Amino acid sequence: MIAAARPAIPARPFTATVAMGTAAPVALDAPDEAADDAPDAADEAPEAAELVALARCEDAELAREDAEASADEAAPEAAEEADEIWEEREAERDEADPLAPEAAEDA
Protein backbone atom coordinates (compact mmCIF):
# COMPACT_ATOMS: atom_id res chain seq x y z
CA MET A 1 0.00 0.00 0.00
CA ILE A 2 1.29 3.41 -0.91
CA ALA A 3 1.29 6.01 1.83
CA ALA A 4 -0.35 9.33 1.14
CA ALA A 5 2.09 12.10 0.25
CA ARG A 6 2.51 14.77 2.88
CA PRO A 7 2.81 18.38 1.90
CA ALA A 8 6.40 19.60 2.08
CA ILE A 9 5.40 22.80 3.83
CA PRO A 10 2.84 22.60 6.57
CA ALA A 11 -0.30 24.50 5.71
CA ARG A 12 -0.16 27.54 7.94
CA PRO A 13 -2.29 30.55 7.25
CA PHE A 14 -0.41 33.74 6.44
CA THR A 15 -2.03 36.30 8.65
CA ALA A 16 -1.62 40.02 9.07
CA THR A 17 0.04 39.39 12.43
CA VAL A 18 2.78 37.38 10.77
CA ALA A 19 3.26 40.07 8.13
CA MET A 20 3.44 42.83 10.73
CA GLY A 21 5.79 40.79 12.85
CA THR A 22 8.33 40.64 10.03
CA ALA A 23 7.81 44.14 8.68
CA ALA A 24 7.59 46.07 11.93
CA PRO A 25 11.25 45.78 12.99
CA VAL A 26 12.37 46.97 9.57
CA ALA A 27 10.00 49.92 9.71
CA LEU A 28 11.12 50.79 13.23
CA ASP A 29 14.79 50.56 12.32
CA ALA A 30 14.59 52.94 9.36
CA PRO A 31 14.26 56.19 11.40
CA ASP A 32 16.88 54.96 13.86
CA GLU A 33 19.33 54.23 11.07
CA ALA A 34 18.60 57.58 9.43
CA ALA A 35 19.38 59.29 12.73
CA ASP A 36 22.57 57.25 13.02
CA ASP A 37 23.59 58.13 9.46
CA ALA A 38 22.94 61.87 9.82
CA PRO A 39 26.29 62.66 11.50
CA ASP A 40 28.04 60.47 8.95
CA ALA A 41 26.44 62.39 6.10
CA ALA A 42 28.01 65.62 7.33
CA ASP A 43 31.40 63.90 7.38
CA GLU A 44 30.86 62.25 4.01
CA ALA A 45 30.04 65.46 2.12
CA PRO A 46 33.62 66.83 2.21
CA GLU A 47 34.97 63.36 1.47
CA ALA A 48 32.65 63.05 -1.52
CA ALA A 49 33.69 66.50 -2.76
CA GLU A 50 37.33 65.49 -2.36
CA LEU A 51 36.74 62.28 -4.31
CA VAL A 52 35.04 64.25 -7.08
CA ALA A 53 37.97 66.69 -7.17
CA LEU A 54 40.46 63.81 -7.30
CA ALA A 55 38.51 62.18 -10.14
CA ARG A 56 38.53 65.46 -12.07
CA CYS A 57 42.28 65.82 -11.49
CA GLU A 58 42.83 62.29 -12.73
CA ASP A 59 40.69 63.01 -15.80
CA ALA A 60 42.67 66.19 -16.47
CA GLU A 61 45.96 64.36 -16.03
CA LEU A 62 44.87 61.60 -18.42
CA ALA A 63 43.77 64.21 -20.96
CA ARG A 64 47.14 65.98 -20.62
CA GLU A 65 49.00 62.69 -21.09
CA ASP A 66 46.90 61.94 -24.18
CA ALA A 67 47.67 65.39 -25.57
CA GLU A 68 51.39 64.93 -24.90
CA ALA A 69 51.33 61.53 -26.59
CA SER A 70 49.56 63.01 -29.60
CA ALA A 71 52.08 65.84 -29.75
CA ASP A 72 54.96 63.37 -29.46
CA GLU A 73 53.51 61.39 -32.36
CA ALA A 74 52.87 64.50 -34.47
CA ALA A 75 56.27 66.13 -33.88
CA PRO A 76 58.36 63.72 -36.00
CA GLU A 77 55.82 63.92 -38.83
CA ALA A 78 55.89 67.72 -38.74
CA ALA A 79 59.70 67.74 -38.68
CA GLU A 80 59.85 65.37 -41.64
CA GLU A 81 57.41 67.53 -43.59
CA ALA A 82 59.44 70.65 -42.77
CA ASP A 83 62.61 68.91 -44.00
CA GLU A 84 60.89 67.97 -47.26
CA ILE A 85 59.73 71.56 -47.80
CA TRP A 86 63.24 72.85 -47.03
CA GLU A 87 64.76 70.44 -49.55
CA GLU A 88 62.23 71.47 -52.22
CA ARG A 89 62.97 75.17 -51.66
CA GLU A 90 66.70 74.51 -51.69
CA ALA A 91 66.37 72.68 -55.02
CA GLU A 92 64.39 75.62 -56.42
CA ARG A 93 67.12 78.04 -55.27
CA ASP A 94 69.81 75.85 -56.81
CA GLU A 95 67.92 75.91 -60.13
CA ALA A 96 67.41 79.67 -59.92
CA ASP A 97 71.05 80.58 -59.09
CA PRO A 98 72.45 79.93 -62.61
CA LEU A 99 69.59 81.88 -64.15
CA ALA A 100 70.11 84.96 -61.98
CA PRO A 101 72.90 86.56 -64.10
CA GLU A 102 70.88 86.08 -67.29
CA ALA A 103 67.82 87.63 -65.67
CA ALA A 104 69.91 90.61 -64.53
CA GLU A 105 71.25 91.16 -68.04
CA ASP A 106 67.77 90.98 -69.53
CA ALA A 107 66.49 93.51 -67.04
PDB file of C-alpha atoms in Angstrom, residues 27-107:
ATOM      1  CA  ALA A  27       9.997  49.919   9.708  1.00  0.00           C
ATOM      2  CA  LEU A  28      11.115  50.794  13.226  1.00  0.00           C
ATOM      3  CA  ASP A  29      14.790  50.561  12.317  1.00  0.00           C
ATOM      4  CA  ALA A  30      14.586  52.944   9.362  1.00  0.00           C
ATOM      5  CA  PRO A  31      14.256  56.195  11.404  1.00  0.00           C
ATOM      6  CA  ASP A  32      16.877  54.958  13.860  1.00  0.00           C
ATOM      7  CA  GLU A  33      19.327  54.232  11.065  1.00  0.00           C
ATOM      8  CA  ALA A  34      18.602  57.575   9.429  1.00  0.00           C
ATOM      9  CA  ALA A  35      19.384  59.292  12.725  1.00  0.00           C
ATOM     10  CA  ASP A  36      22.574  57.251  13.021  1.00  0.00           C
ATOM     11  CA  ASP A  37      23.588  58.135   9.462  1.00  0.00           C
ATOM     12  CA  ALA A  38      22.939  61.871   9.821  1.00  0.00           C
ATOM     13  CA  PRO A  39      26.291  62.663  11.499  1.00  0.00           C
ATOM     14  CA  ASP A  40      28.044  60.469   8.949  1.00  0.00           C
ATOM     15  CA  ALA A  41      26.439  62.390   6.097  1.00  0.00           C
ATOM     16  CA  ALA A  42      28.013  65.619   7.330  1.00  0.00           C
ATOM     17  CA  ASP A  43      31.401  63.898   7.383  1.00  0.00           C
ATOM     18  CA  GLU A  44      30.864  62.252   4.010  1.00  0.00           C
ATOM     19  CA  ALA A  45      30.044  65.458   2.117  1.00  0.00           C
ATOM     20  CA  PRO A  46      33.622  66.828   2.207  1.00  0.00           C
ATOM     21  CA  GLU A  47      34.971  63.361   1.466  1.00  0.00           C
ATOM     22  CA  ALA A  48      32.649  63.054  -1.516  1.00  0.00           C
ATOM     23  CA  ALA A  49      33.692  66.496  -2.756  1.00  0.00           C
ATOM     24  CA  GLU A  50      37.329  65.493  -2.364  1.00  0.00           C
ATOM     25  CA  LEU A  51      36.735  62.280  -4.310  1.00  0.00           C
ATOM     26  CA  VAL A  52      35.038  64.247  -7.083  1.00  0.00           C
ATOM     27  CA  ALA A  53      37.968  66.687  -7.169  1.00  0.00           C
ATOM     28  CA  LEU A  54      40.459  63.810  -7.303  1.00  0.00           C
ATOM     29  CA  ALA A  55      38.512  62.180 -10.137  1.00  0.00           C
ATOM     30  CA  ARG A  56      38.531  65.456 -12.067  1.00  0.00           C
ATOM     31  CA  CYS A  57      42.281  65.821 -11.490  1.00  0.00           C
ATOM     32  CA  GLU A  58      42.831  62.286 -12.729  1.00  0.00           C
ATOM     33  CA  ASP A  59      40.692  63.012 -15.797  1.00  0.00           C
ATOM     34  CA  ALA A  60      42.666  66.192 -16.474  1.00  0.00           C
ATOM     35  CA  GLU A  61      45.958  64.358 -16.031  1.00  0.00           C
ATOM     36  CA  LEU A  62      44.869  61.600 -18.418  1.00  0.00           C
ATOM     37  CA  ALA A  63      43.773  64.210 -20.961  1.00  0.00           C
ATOM     38  CA  ARG A  64      47.144  65.976 -20.616  1.00  0.00           C
ATOM     39  CA  GLU A  65      48.998  62.686 -21.089  1.00  0.00           C
ATOM     40  CA  ASP A  66      46.903  61.936 -24.180  1.00  0.00           C
ATOM     41  CA  ALA A  67      47.673  65.393 -25.575  1.00  0.00           C
ATOM     42  CA  GLU A  68      51.393  64.926 -24.902  1.00  0.00           C
ATOM     43  CA  ALA A  69      51.329  61.526 -26.586  1.00  0.00           C
ATOM     44  CA  SER A  70      49.558  63.009 -29.605  1.00  0.00           C
ATOM     45  CA  ALA A  71      52.082  65.838 -29.751  1.00  0.00           C
ATOM     46  CA  ASP A  72      54.956  63.370 -29.460  1.00  0.00           C
ATOM     47  CA  GLU A  73      53.511  61.389 -32.363  1.00  0.00           C
ATOM     48  CA  ALA A  74      52.868  64.497 -34.467  1.00  0.00           C
ATOM     49  CA  ALA A  75      56.272  66.134 -33.877  1.00  0.00           C
ATOM     50  CA  PRO A  76      58.356  63.717 -36.001  1.00  0.00           C
ATOM     51  CA  GLU A  77      55.824  63.918 -38.831  1.00  0.00           C
ATOM     52  CA  ALA A  78      55.890  67.724 -38.743  1.00  0.00           C
ATOM     53  CA  ALA A  79      59.703  67.742 -38.675  1.00  0.00           C
ATOM     54  CA  GLU A  80      59.849  65.372 -41.642  1.00  0.00           C
ATOM     55  CA  GLU A  81      57.407  67.531 -43.594  1.00  0.00           C
ATOM     56  CA  ALA A  82      59.441  70.651 -42.773  1.00  0.00           C
ATOM     57  CA  ASP A  83      62.611  68.911 -43.999  1.00  0.00           C
ATOM     58  CA  GLU A  84      60.889  67.972 -47.263  1.00  0.00           C
ATOM     59  CA  ILE A  85      59.728  71.562 -47.798  1.00  0.00           C
ATOM     60  CA  TRP A  86      63.240  72.854 -47.033  1.00  0.00           C
ATOM     61  CA  GLU A  87      64.763  70.440 -49.552  1.00  0.00           C
ATOM     62  CA  GLU A  88      62.226  71.471 -52.217  1.00  0.00           C
ATOM     63  CA  ARG A  89      62.969  75.167 -51.660  1.00  0.00           C
ATOM     64  CA  GLU A  90      66.696  74.511 -51.693  1.00  0.00           C
ATOM     65  CA  ALA A  91      66.368  72.678 -55.015  1.00  0.00           C
ATOM     66  CA  GLU A  92      64.392  75.623 -56.421  1.00  0.00           C
ATOM     67  CA  ARG A  93      67.120  78.045 -55.267  1.00  0.00           C
ATOM     68  CA  ASP A  94      69.805  75.850 -56.812  1.00  0.00           C
ATOM     69  CA  GLU A  95      67.924  75.915 -60.126  1.00  0.00           C
ATOM     70  CA  ALA A  96      67.408  79.674 -59.924  1.00  0.00           C
ATOM     71  CA  ASP A  97      71.047  80.583 -59.094  1.00  0.00           C
ATOM     72  CA  PRO A  98      72.449  79.926 -62.606  1.00  0.00           C
ATOM     73  CA  LEU A  99      69.591  81.876 -64.155  1.00  0.00           C
ATOM     74  CA  ALA A 100      70.112  84.962 -61.983  1.00  0.00           C
ATOM     75  CA  PRO A 101      72.904  86.564 -64.105  1.00  0.00           C
ATOM     76  CA  GLU A 102      70.875  86.084 -67.292  1.00  0.00           C
ATOM     77  CA  ALA A 103      67.820  87.632 -65.669  1.00  0.00           C
ATOM     78  CA  ALA A 104      69.910  90.606 -64.526  1.00  0.00           C
ATOM     79  CA  GLU A 105      71.250  91.157 -68.043  1.00  0.00           C
ATOM     80  CA  ASP A 106      67.767  90.980 -69.527  1.00  0.00           C
ATOM     81  CA  ALA A 107      66.491  93.508 -67.042  1.00  0.00           C
TER      82      ALA A 107
END
